[in-house]
Amino acid sequence: MSQGDANAQKGDTITITHGTDSNEKRHDNTTHMLAEVPSQTEENSPKKKKSKRTYRHTFPVHTKTLPSPLSKEAPPESYRGFVNLGMLLLFGNNIRLIIENYQKYGFLLSIPGSNVSKQDWILAGLTHAVLPLHVIVAYKLEQWASRKAKGFRKRFADQQASSDSQQPQDEDKKAVEAAATTDRKSSKSKGGKKDKKNLTLEEQIKETRSTVGWLHFLNVSLILVWPSLMSYFVIFHPFLAMGCLMTSLILFLKMTSFALVNQDLRSSFIFDTPATEQSTPHLTKVHNDTTTATSTTFDGAVTTTTLTTTTTVVKTIIVKKEAEKHGSTYQYEVSYPDNITPGNIGYFYLAPTLCYQPSYPRSTVFRPSFFFKRVLEIITCLGMMYFLIEQYATPTLQNSVRAFDELAFGRLLERVLKLSTTSVIIWLLMFYTFFHAFFNALSEILYFGDRRFYLSWWNATSVGMYWKTWNSPVYTFFKRHVYLPMITSGHSALTASVVIFTISAILHEVLIGIPTKMIYGYAFAGMFFQIPLIALTAPLEKWRGTGSGLGH
């Protein structure tokens, strides 16, 4: 290497080194400039000295009397975080149970209905197919009774007109009528059969009412009796038998309400007395909830409503065209005997209610998205229920029976607690499937407006409040057709409640004991002893207050 090349290389090295130092200085200057931005901005302004303050540890931090957030005296707080934590714990525990269950039993699911005999399917289908015949029988009975009522109404009107226009002419006519009455009484006391032509109008009306009532009683009794015999002696699969009994029980309550309501409507029609006016004094005496309200909806439709109870609308006037345009609800009226038609009773047969009315509040718009969401929920919940029953409840129940036979009480208690958790989840799925998803889907098809199938039973503060809110169709049926008639006839509220729970206990025993072929009275006792349980929790509700979470 020559000296010039060495000098050139040396020069290059010096140049490179010089370039690196300049870059480092440039970087340092940039950092320094960024750090000193505030000071440079203050160069054009007069310099101010920062005053140092002395920190004192003496200022007060407790200035008010405040309760702990979880105390009863504290203002309402959101506990969403606890809910999320509980959901995470529940999810993790269920994952553990799924893994444990799979390790013990493997995959137990099969095609739904594959283990049911063909005979049970045929007999269950036949039972469901015959039940609508009772609806036809009830319709024909009321059709015949309505024709009789029209004749009685005409005769009663003529009788009233003649009594107003004519007065008795002499005492001989009264003596003849008295003698005829005495002859009728004497013939009746001797056991002689009375001639229908000699019956007074009131006696004929009473006899017709009694005949129709007994025929309805026979019809509704058969609705419950023969499916029970089929389920106990012929249909051996418990779930199919329970389905048959559930359908027959619903129809039993529906036709009972249909008979009782039309009986009062028929009497009011004959004597030309509005049924609502007859019932208003009794309902006002019991509940004192008669109200009259006039309101204007968002679309300008004026509604005038007179209520005799919280659910009975006597008169509703609404602009129907505007209601149809905006999708609000309206209620139409049908008077007796115009309600005795196949369409009217057919609608009641399908409607998600147990209480008959000549007309119901109706919605005016069918929402396909709402309907298909409910259908999807039904399919999903039914699949989850089937999975839990076959994969968890059935093997746990079998192990519980073995532990009971071996008198292993520790293992039996563990099995019962495990089964109770699964049972609660299945019950919640059942509630949501039928009371929300199915009933709302059915209401959407039928344009049924009143969809309060349940209230907020999860916030119930007592056992009594729970039974009033979790199943609104059954509650309103017993209140309308058992409780209020007994109260207005002079019975105490306790007596009426005992009668209702006794009837409910019998129906629960029929619904559970007959399909399982185990009529031991367990279901009856479980329902009947709700009465003392309600009596025990009522003082606790008064002590803690109606807004407490004692009964949740």
XYZ file of C-alpha atoms in Angstrom:
552
model
C 0.000 0.000 0.000
C 1.399 3.464 -0.971
C 1.609 6.387 1.376
C -1.002 8.295 -0.625
C -3.447 5.475 -0.343
C -2.758 5.279 3.364
C -3.338 8.984 3.700
C -6.520 8.683 1.663
C -7.735 5.848 3.831
C -6.767 7.809 6.893
C -8.598 10.777 5.558
C -11.643 8.712 4.832
C -11.526 7.349 8.314
C -11.287 10.759 9.784
C -14.191 11.917 7.620
C -16.406 9.076 8.660
C -15.592 9.593 12.294
C -16.313 13.270 11.983
C -19.679 12.512 10.339
C -20.686 10.181 13.195
C -19.804 12.761 15.849
C -21.896 15.349 14.098
C -24.886 13.016 13.978
C -24.564 12.294 17.681
C -24.324 15.991 18.443
C -27.321 16.660 16.258
C -29.310 13.970 18.130
C -28.269 15.409 21.474
C -29.274 18.871 20.386
C -32.689 17.642 19.250
C -33.309 15.873 22.533
C -32.202 18.918 24.430
C -34.524 21.140 22.380
C -37.507 18.865 23.024
C -36.762 18.819 26.719
C -36.450 22.559 26.884
C -39.549 23.482 24.872
C -41.290 25.175 27.801
C -38.232 27.197 28.687
C -37.787 28.359 25.091
C -41.377 29.440 24.900
C -40.791 31.545 27.944
C -37.805 33.342 26.442
C -39.984 36.055 24.941
C -41.908 36.520 28.212
C -40.584 37.752 31.506
C -39.200 34.954 33.674
C -41.421 33.820 36.557
C -40.192 31.973 39.535
C -42.125 28.845 40.482
C -43.470 29.168 44.005
C -43.080 26.092 46.195
C -46.059 25.188 48.365
C -45.771 23.395 51.634
C -47.926 20.184 51.826
C -50.021 19.784 54.957
C -51.291 16.399 56.130
C -54.016 17.940 58.227
C -56.840 18.471 55.710
C -60.028 16.414 56.558
C -60.963 13.367 54.462
C -64.015 12.247 56.488
C -66.591 14.991 56.093
C -69.975 13.159 55.976
C -71.791 10.293 57.667
C -72.020 7.702 54.873
C -73.055 4.021 54.999
C -71.135 1.166 53.413
C -72.181 0.453 49.807
C -73.553 -2.985 50.740
C -75.617 -1.686 53.666
C -79.370 -1.384 53.505
C -79.151 2.357 54.198
C -76.887 2.973 51.201
C -78.301 4.464 47.988
C -78.944 1.996 45.137
C -75.800 0.655 43.538
C -75.170 -1.318 40.379
C -74.045 -4.875 41.118
C -73.330 -5.762 37.532
C -69.787 -6.740 38.431
C -71.024 -9.358 40.895
C -73.396 -10.667 38.244
C -70.537 -10.989 35.766
C -68.403 -12.739 38.378
C -71.242 -15.132 39.167
C -71.725 -15.887 35.490
C -68.001 -16.633 35.098
C -68.056 -18.943 38.114
C -71.173 -20.664 36.833
C -69.675 -21.093 33.382
C -66.456 -22.516 34.788
C -68.292 -24.894 37.093
C -70.515 -26.120 34.273
C -67.493 -26.768 32.066
C -66.019 -28.856 34.875
C -69.279 -30.802 35.238
C -69.409 -31.447 31.492
C -65.881 -32.878 31.506
C -66.583 -34.953 34.618
C -69.858 -36.245 33.203
C -68.221 -37.244 29.910
C -65.411 -39.055 31.708
C -67.934 -41.046 33.795
C -70.707 -41.888 31.335
C -69.503 -40.999 27.861
C -71.992 -39.668 25.287
C -75.532 -40.727 26.281
C -77.643 -38.768 23.785
C -79.765 -40.484 21.169
C -82.332 -39.387 18.598
C -85.293 -37.873 20.483
C -88.204 -40.300 20.573
C -86.200 -43.292 19.370
C -86.761 -45.141 22.647
C -90.544 -44.610 22.593
C -92.696 -47.470 21.382
C -94.845 -47.070 18.289
C -97.954 -47.878 20.332
C -97.319 -44.963 22.697
C -96.914 -42.563 19.775
C -100.199 -43.715 18.203
C -102.184 -43.590 21.449
C -100.796 -40.178 22.391
C -101.663 -38.809 18.953
C -105.159 -40.289 19.199
C -105.660 -38.685 22.608
C -104.718 -35.249 21.284
C -106.892 -35.717 18.201
C -110.037 -36.552 20.190
C -109.785 -33.605 22.597
C -111.137 -30.989 20.117
C -114.399 -32.959 20.011
C -115.138 -31.635 23.494
C -114.852 -28.106 22.115
C -117.482 -28.955 19.500
C -119.741 -30.399 22.220
C -119.397 -27.212 24.303
C -120.172 -25.083 21.248
C -123.295 -27.107 20.401
C -124.510 -26.871 24.003
C -124.172 -23.098 24.014
C -125.736 -22.841 20.569
C -128.804 -24.703 21.836
C -128.853 -22.629 25.034
C -128.623 -19.377 23.041
C -131.684 -20.339 20.996
C -133.593 -20.995 24.207
C -132.343 -17.678 25.596
C -133.694 -15.768 22.601
C -137.167 -17.231 23.241
C -136.965 -16.498 26.952
C -135.868 -12.933 26.269
C -138.850 -12.317 23.981
C -141.295 -13.800 26.484
C -139.755 -11.835 29.342
C -140.005 -8.598 27.365
C -143.644 -9.298 26.509
C -144.329 -10.114 30.155
C -142.755 -6.863 31.281
C -144.716 -4.887 28.690
C -148.019 -6.488 29.680
C -147.383 -5.967 33.399
C -146.685 -2.285 32.794
C -149.750 -1.692 30.621
C -152.323 -3.753 32.507
C -153.254 -3.919 36.199
C -155.282 -6.692 37.868
C -158.999 -6.106 37.300
C -160.464 -7.851 40.324
C -159.651 -10.046 43.261
C -161.081 -13.159 41.543
C -158.062 -13.299 39.205
C -155.707 -13.274 42.193
C -157.693 -16.036 43.846
C -157.504 -18.171 40.692
C -153.722 -17.679 40.475
C -153.325 -18.546 44.150
C -155.374 -21.712 43.688
C -153.298 -22.710 40.655
C -150.110 -22.187 42.642
C -151.450 -24.323 45.463
C -152.343 -27.103 43.014
C -148.822 -27.047 41.532
C -147.248 -27.270 44.982
C -149.493 -30.117 46.037
C -148.788 -32.077 42.851
C -145.049 -31.559 43.383
C -145.289 -32.732 47.009
C -147.099 -35.890 45.932
C -144.252 -36.759 43.592
C -146.196 -36.079 40.432
C -144.231 -34.886 37.407
C -144.811 -31.239 36.624
C -146.016 -30.334 33.184
C -143.577 -27.995 31.464
C -146.493 -25.977 30.128
C -147.495 -25.132 33.693
C -144.031 -23.865 34.657
C -143.536 -20.165 35.055
C -141.016 -18.342 32.908
C -138.537 -18.073 35.799
C -138.825 -21.815 36.475
C -138.229 -22.675 32.829
C -135.165 -20.413 32.734
C -133.854 -22.027 35.907
C -134.459 -25.527 34.577
C -132.688 -24.758 31.298
C -129.754 -23.266 33.161
C -129.485 -26.367 35.331
C -129.643 -28.688 32.321
C -126.955 -26.799 30.411
C -124.792 -26.610 33.523
C -124.900 -30.366 34.165
C -124.172 -31.147 30.526
C -121.161 -28.812 30.617
C -120.016 -30.476 33.847
C -120.197 -33.897 32.174
C -118.265 -32.606 29.157
C -115.416 -30.997 31.145
C -115.191 -34.032 33.434
C -114.669 -36.337 30.461
C -111.936 -33.999 29.214
C -109.906 -34.873 32.309
C -111.071 -38.425 33.079
C -110.451 -40.405 29.919
C -106.953 -38.976 29.137
C -106.027 -39.848 32.732
C -107.148 -43.445 32.188
C -105.256 -43.597 28.893
C -102.092 -42.210 30.492
C -102.210 -44.591 33.440
C -103.188 -47.883 31.782
C -102.196 -47.642 28.100
C -99.508 -44.982 27.480
C -96.336 -46.088 29.254
C -93.827 -43.385 28.333
C -94.045 -40.764 31.131
C -93.312 -37.697 28.988
C -95.887 -38.594 26.339
C -98.454 -39.324 29.039
C -97.638 -36.045 30.776
C -98.058 -34.180 27.475
C -101.514 -35.692 27.001
C -102.552 -34.778 30.539
C -101.164 -31.255 30.217
C -103.168 -30.653 27.034
C -106.339 -32.098 28.567
C -105.879 -30.049 31.753
C -105.533 -26.817 29.769
C -108.667 -27.653 27.789
C -110.470 -28.575 31.032
C -109.826 -25.112 32.470
C -110.671 -23.375 29.189
C -114.039 -25.104 28.784
C -114.865 -24.476 32.454
C -114.334 -20.764 31.917
C -116.309 -20.891 28.657
C -119.295 -22.470 30.422
C -119.273 -20.115 33.427
C -118.902 -16.916 31.410
C -121.621 -17.813 28.909
C -123.928 -18.784 31.750
C -123.750 -15.243 33.132
C -123.909 -13.692 29.655
C -127.005 -15.738 28.880
C -128.740 -14.647 32.088
C -127.911 -10.995 31.400
C -129.203 -11.343 27.830
C -132.537 -12.827 28.935
C -133.255 -10.177 31.546
C -131.670 -7.377 29.477
C -129.142 -6.513 32.192
C -125.525 -5.730 31.217
C -123.239 -8.355 32.725
C -120.570 -5.794 33.471
C -122.973 -3.695 35.521
C -123.945 -6.759 37.536
C -120.348 -7.638 38.342
C -119.085 -4.104 38.967
C -120.447 -3.662 42.545
C -118.882 -6.943 43.673
C -115.521 -6.234 42.091
C -115.520 -2.678 43.410
C -116.320 -3.970 46.891
C -113.425 -6.409 46.792
C -110.744 -4.422 44.970
C -112.100 -0.859 44.669
C -110.303 -0.423 41.370
C -112.975 1.047 39.094
C -111.306 3.754 37.051
C -112.096 5.832 34.007
C -109.314 7.203 31.852
C -109.117 9.207 28.652
C -105.834 9.365 26.810
C -104.436 10.377 23.439
C -101.867 8.133 21.790
C -98.858 9.271 19.784
C -100.809 8.984 16.556
C -103.666 11.176 17.762
C -106.135 8.340 18.415
C -108.366 9.126 21.399
C -109.044 6.235 23.765
C -111.694 6.273 26.487
C -111.529 3.306 28.849
C -113.659 2.308 31.819
C -112.156 -0.462 33.943
C -113.931 -2.658 36.469
C -110.811 -4.690 37.208
C -107.212 -4.397 36.162
C -107.857 -6.671 33.177
C -111.489 -6.159 32.104
C -112.233 -3.383 29.639
C -115.895 -2.449 29.439
C -115.713 0.118 26.675
C -112.910 1.066 24.346
C -113.201 3.547 21.484
C -110.164 3.956 19.276
C -109.514 5.114 15.750
C -108.888 1.750 14.116
C -107.342 3.003 10.883
C -104.684 4.994 12.702
C -104.044 2.033 15.008
C -103.487 -0.256 12.040
C -101.181 2.309 10.484
C -98.930 2.651 13.515
C -99.253 -0.874 14.906
C -100.921 -0.099 18.242
C -103.509 -2.381 19.841
C -107.264 -2.112 19.879
C -110.134 -4.084 21.346
C -113.373 -5.023 19.625
C -116.628 -5.979 21.331
C -118.916 -8.930 20.671
C -122.215 -9.164 22.518
C -124.125 -12.325 23.428
C -125.316 -14.378 21.527
C -123.157 -13.151 18.636
C -120.142 -14.702 20.349
C -121.531 -18.246 19.986
C -119.837 -18.978 16.681
C -117.273 -21.592 15.571
C -114.711 -18.856 14.919
C -115.097 -17.337 18.382
C -114.698 -20.580 20.331
C -111.983 -21.748 17.934
C -109.975 -18.594 18.623
C -110.368 -19.137 22.375
C -109.299 -22.770 21.977
C -106.001 -21.643 20.426
C -105.456 -18.409 22.379
C -102.795 -18.396 25.134
C -105.293 -17.760 27.941
C -107.510 -19.792 30.256
C -110.159 -17.098 30.774
C -112.896 -16.798 28.174
C -114.066 -13.423 26.909
C -116.314 -12.646 23.957
C -113.487 -10.436 22.676
C -109.837 -9.775 23.422
C -107.427 -6.901 22.800
C -105.831 -7.577 19.424
C -102.620 -6.387 17.841
C -102.790 -5.275 14.220
C -99.334 -6.038 12.809
C -97.595 -9.379 12.328
C -93.827 -9.119 12.887
C -92.002 -11.920 11.049
C -88.627 -11.200 12.675
C -90.169 -11.310 16.165
C -91.969 -14.565 15.368
C -88.947 -16.375 13.930
C -86.769 -15.273 16.840
C -89.236 -16.883 19.248
C -89.315 -20.053 17.134
C -85.510 -20.215 17.180
C -85.559 -19.772 20.958
C -88.055 -22.620 21.306
C -85.887 -24.991 19.264
C -82.715 -23.993 21.135
C -84.243 -24.280 24.603
C -85.901 -27.624 23.853
C -82.540 -28.975 22.638
C -80.831 -27.763 25.806
C -83.524 -29.317 27.973
C -83.194 -32.652 26.180
C -79.403 -32.558 26.566
C -79.593 -31.844 30.302
C -82.241 -34.501 30.945
C -80.516 -37.302 29.027
C -76.886 -36.489 29.815
C -77.152 -35.254 33.415
C -80.519 -35.768 35.119
C -81.099 -39.409 34.129
C -77.738 -40.872 35.323
C -77.834 -38.722 38.482
C -81.336 -39.978 39.265
C -80.285 -43.583 38.716
C -77.339 -43.160 41.093
C -79.677 -41.555 43.651
C -81.930 -44.621 43.563
C -78.940 -46.910 44.150
C -77.760 -44.769 47.076
C -81.257 -44.873 48.557
C -81.403 -48.652 48.271
C -78.012 -48.965 49.971
C -78.967 -46.350 52.626
C -75.823 -44.370 51.829
C -77.159 -41.064 53.131
C -73.986 -39.086 52.466
C -73.905 -40.108 48.826
C -77.665 -39.685 48.600
C -77.427 -36.073 49.848
C -74.679 -35.345 47.316
C -76.784 -36.828 44.499
C -79.874 -34.862 45.542
C -77.958 -31.568 45.635
C -76.429 -32.276 42.228
C -79.830 -33.198 40.823
C -81.400 -30.048 42.294
C -78.960 -27.832 40.381
C -79.778 -29.549 37.096
C -83.502 -29.447 37.882
C -83.462 -25.690 38.474
C -81.721 -25.071 35.154
C -84.231 -27.324 33.348
C -87.104 -25.532 35.092
C -85.792 -22.111 34.031
C -85.441 -23.318 30.447
C -88.976 -24.730 30.579
C -90.331 -21.441 31.888
C -88.640 -19.383 29.173
C -89.569 -21.850 26.432
C -93.300 -21.930 27.133
C -94.208 -18.752 29.016
C -92.132 -16.405 26.891
C -91.065 -17.901 23.576
C -94.006 -20.190 22.758
C -96.794 -17.972 24.095
C -95.398 -14.895 22.343
C -94.993 -16.780 19.067
C -98.574 -18.059 19.333
C -99.833 -14.579 20.230
C -98.064 -13.126 17.208
C -99.862 -15.571 14.912
C -103.262 -14.963 16.543
C -102.725 -11.175 16.984
C -103.406 -11.679 20.697
C -102.721 -8.389 22.467
C -102.498 -9.062 26.217
C -99.166 -10.852 26.628
C -98.664 -10.623 30.377
C -98.124 -14.346 30.765
C -95.902 -13.745 33.773
C -94.764 -10.899 35.978
C -91.418 -10.320 37.695
C -91.585 -13.399 39.926
C -87.793 -13.278 40.334
C -88.274 -10.153 42.470
C -90.959 -11.718 44.668
C -90.461 -10.890 48.333
C -92.635 -13.738 49.656
C -93.966 -17.133 48.647
C -97.442 -15.691 48.189
C -96.153 -13.022 45.816
C -94.281 -15.678 43.839
C -97.442 -17.718 43.240
C -99.250 -14.579 42.087
C -96.652 -13.590 39.524
C -94.954 -16.617 37.956
C -97.998 -18.086 36.124
C -100.460 -15.342 35.235
C -102.918 -17.460 33.151
C -103.546 -19.917 36.008
C -103.592 -17.166 38.632
C -106.164 -15.076 36.758
C -108.312 -18.182 36.137
C -108.545 -19.101 39.819
C -108.982 -15.489 40.872
C -111.789 -14.921 38.382
C -113.703 -18.191 38.729
C -112.960 -19.374 42.297
C -111.549 -16.650 44.558
C -113.795 -13.696 43.685
C -117.042 -15.735 43.621
C -116.256 -17.093 47.097
C -115.302 -13.668 48.466
C -118.438 -11.998 47.107
C -120.623 -14.796 48.527
C -119.323 -14.135 52.038
C -116.400 -16.548 52.472
C -113.108 -15.397 53.957
C -109.951 -14.913 51.948
C -108.274 -17.750 53.869
C -111.052 -20.191 52.984
C -110.891 -19.203 49.315
C -107.096 -19.631 49.296
C -107.342 -23.085 50.908
C -109.892 -24.170 48.298
C -107.704 -22.901 45.438
C -104.552 -24.614 46.704
C -106.490 -27.838 47.323
C -107.756 -27.867 43.731
C -104.255 -27.024 42.483
C -102.751 -29.811 44.623
C -105.165 -32.379 43.174
C -104.386 -31.275 39.614
C -100.630 -31.443 40.308
C -101.003 -34.982 41.627
C -102.932 -35.935 38.502
C -100.352 -34.302 36.239
C -97.313 -35.902 37.922
C -98.545 -39.035 39.648
C -100.543 -40.581 36.808
C -97.881 -40.424 34.043
C -95.210 -41.811 36.399
C -97.614 -44.443 37.838
C -96.634 -43.186 41.317
C -99.782 -41.788 42.945
C -98.299 -41.426 46.428
C -99.504 -37.909 47.231
C -96.079 -36.262 47.031
C -97.150 -33.698 44.445
C -100.372 -33.042 46.369
C -98.468 -32.463 49.610
C -95.893 -30.236 47.912
C -98.641 -27.934 46.643
C -100.996 -28.085 49.617
C -98.307 -27.231 52.180
C -97.612 -24.001 50.345
C -100.439 -22.577 52.474
C -98.542 -22.734 55.807
C -95.362 -21.688 54.002
C -97.117 -18.553 52.762
C -98.388 -17.910 56.295
C -94.844 -18.243 57.666
C -93.218 -15.902 55.136
C -95.914 -13.199 55.292
C -94.723 -11.811 58.691
C -91.128 -11.810 57.420
C -92.214 -9.675 54.466
C -93.881 -7.191 56.816
C -90.793 -7.145 59.013
C -88.279 -6.608 56.214
C -90.550 -4.581 53.954
C -92.005 -5.282 50.515
C -88.935 -3.913 48.749
C -86.447 -6.242 50.433
C -84.791 -9.198 48.762
C -85.832 -11.659 51.458
C -87.929 -13.853 49.236
C -85.778 -13.812 46.098
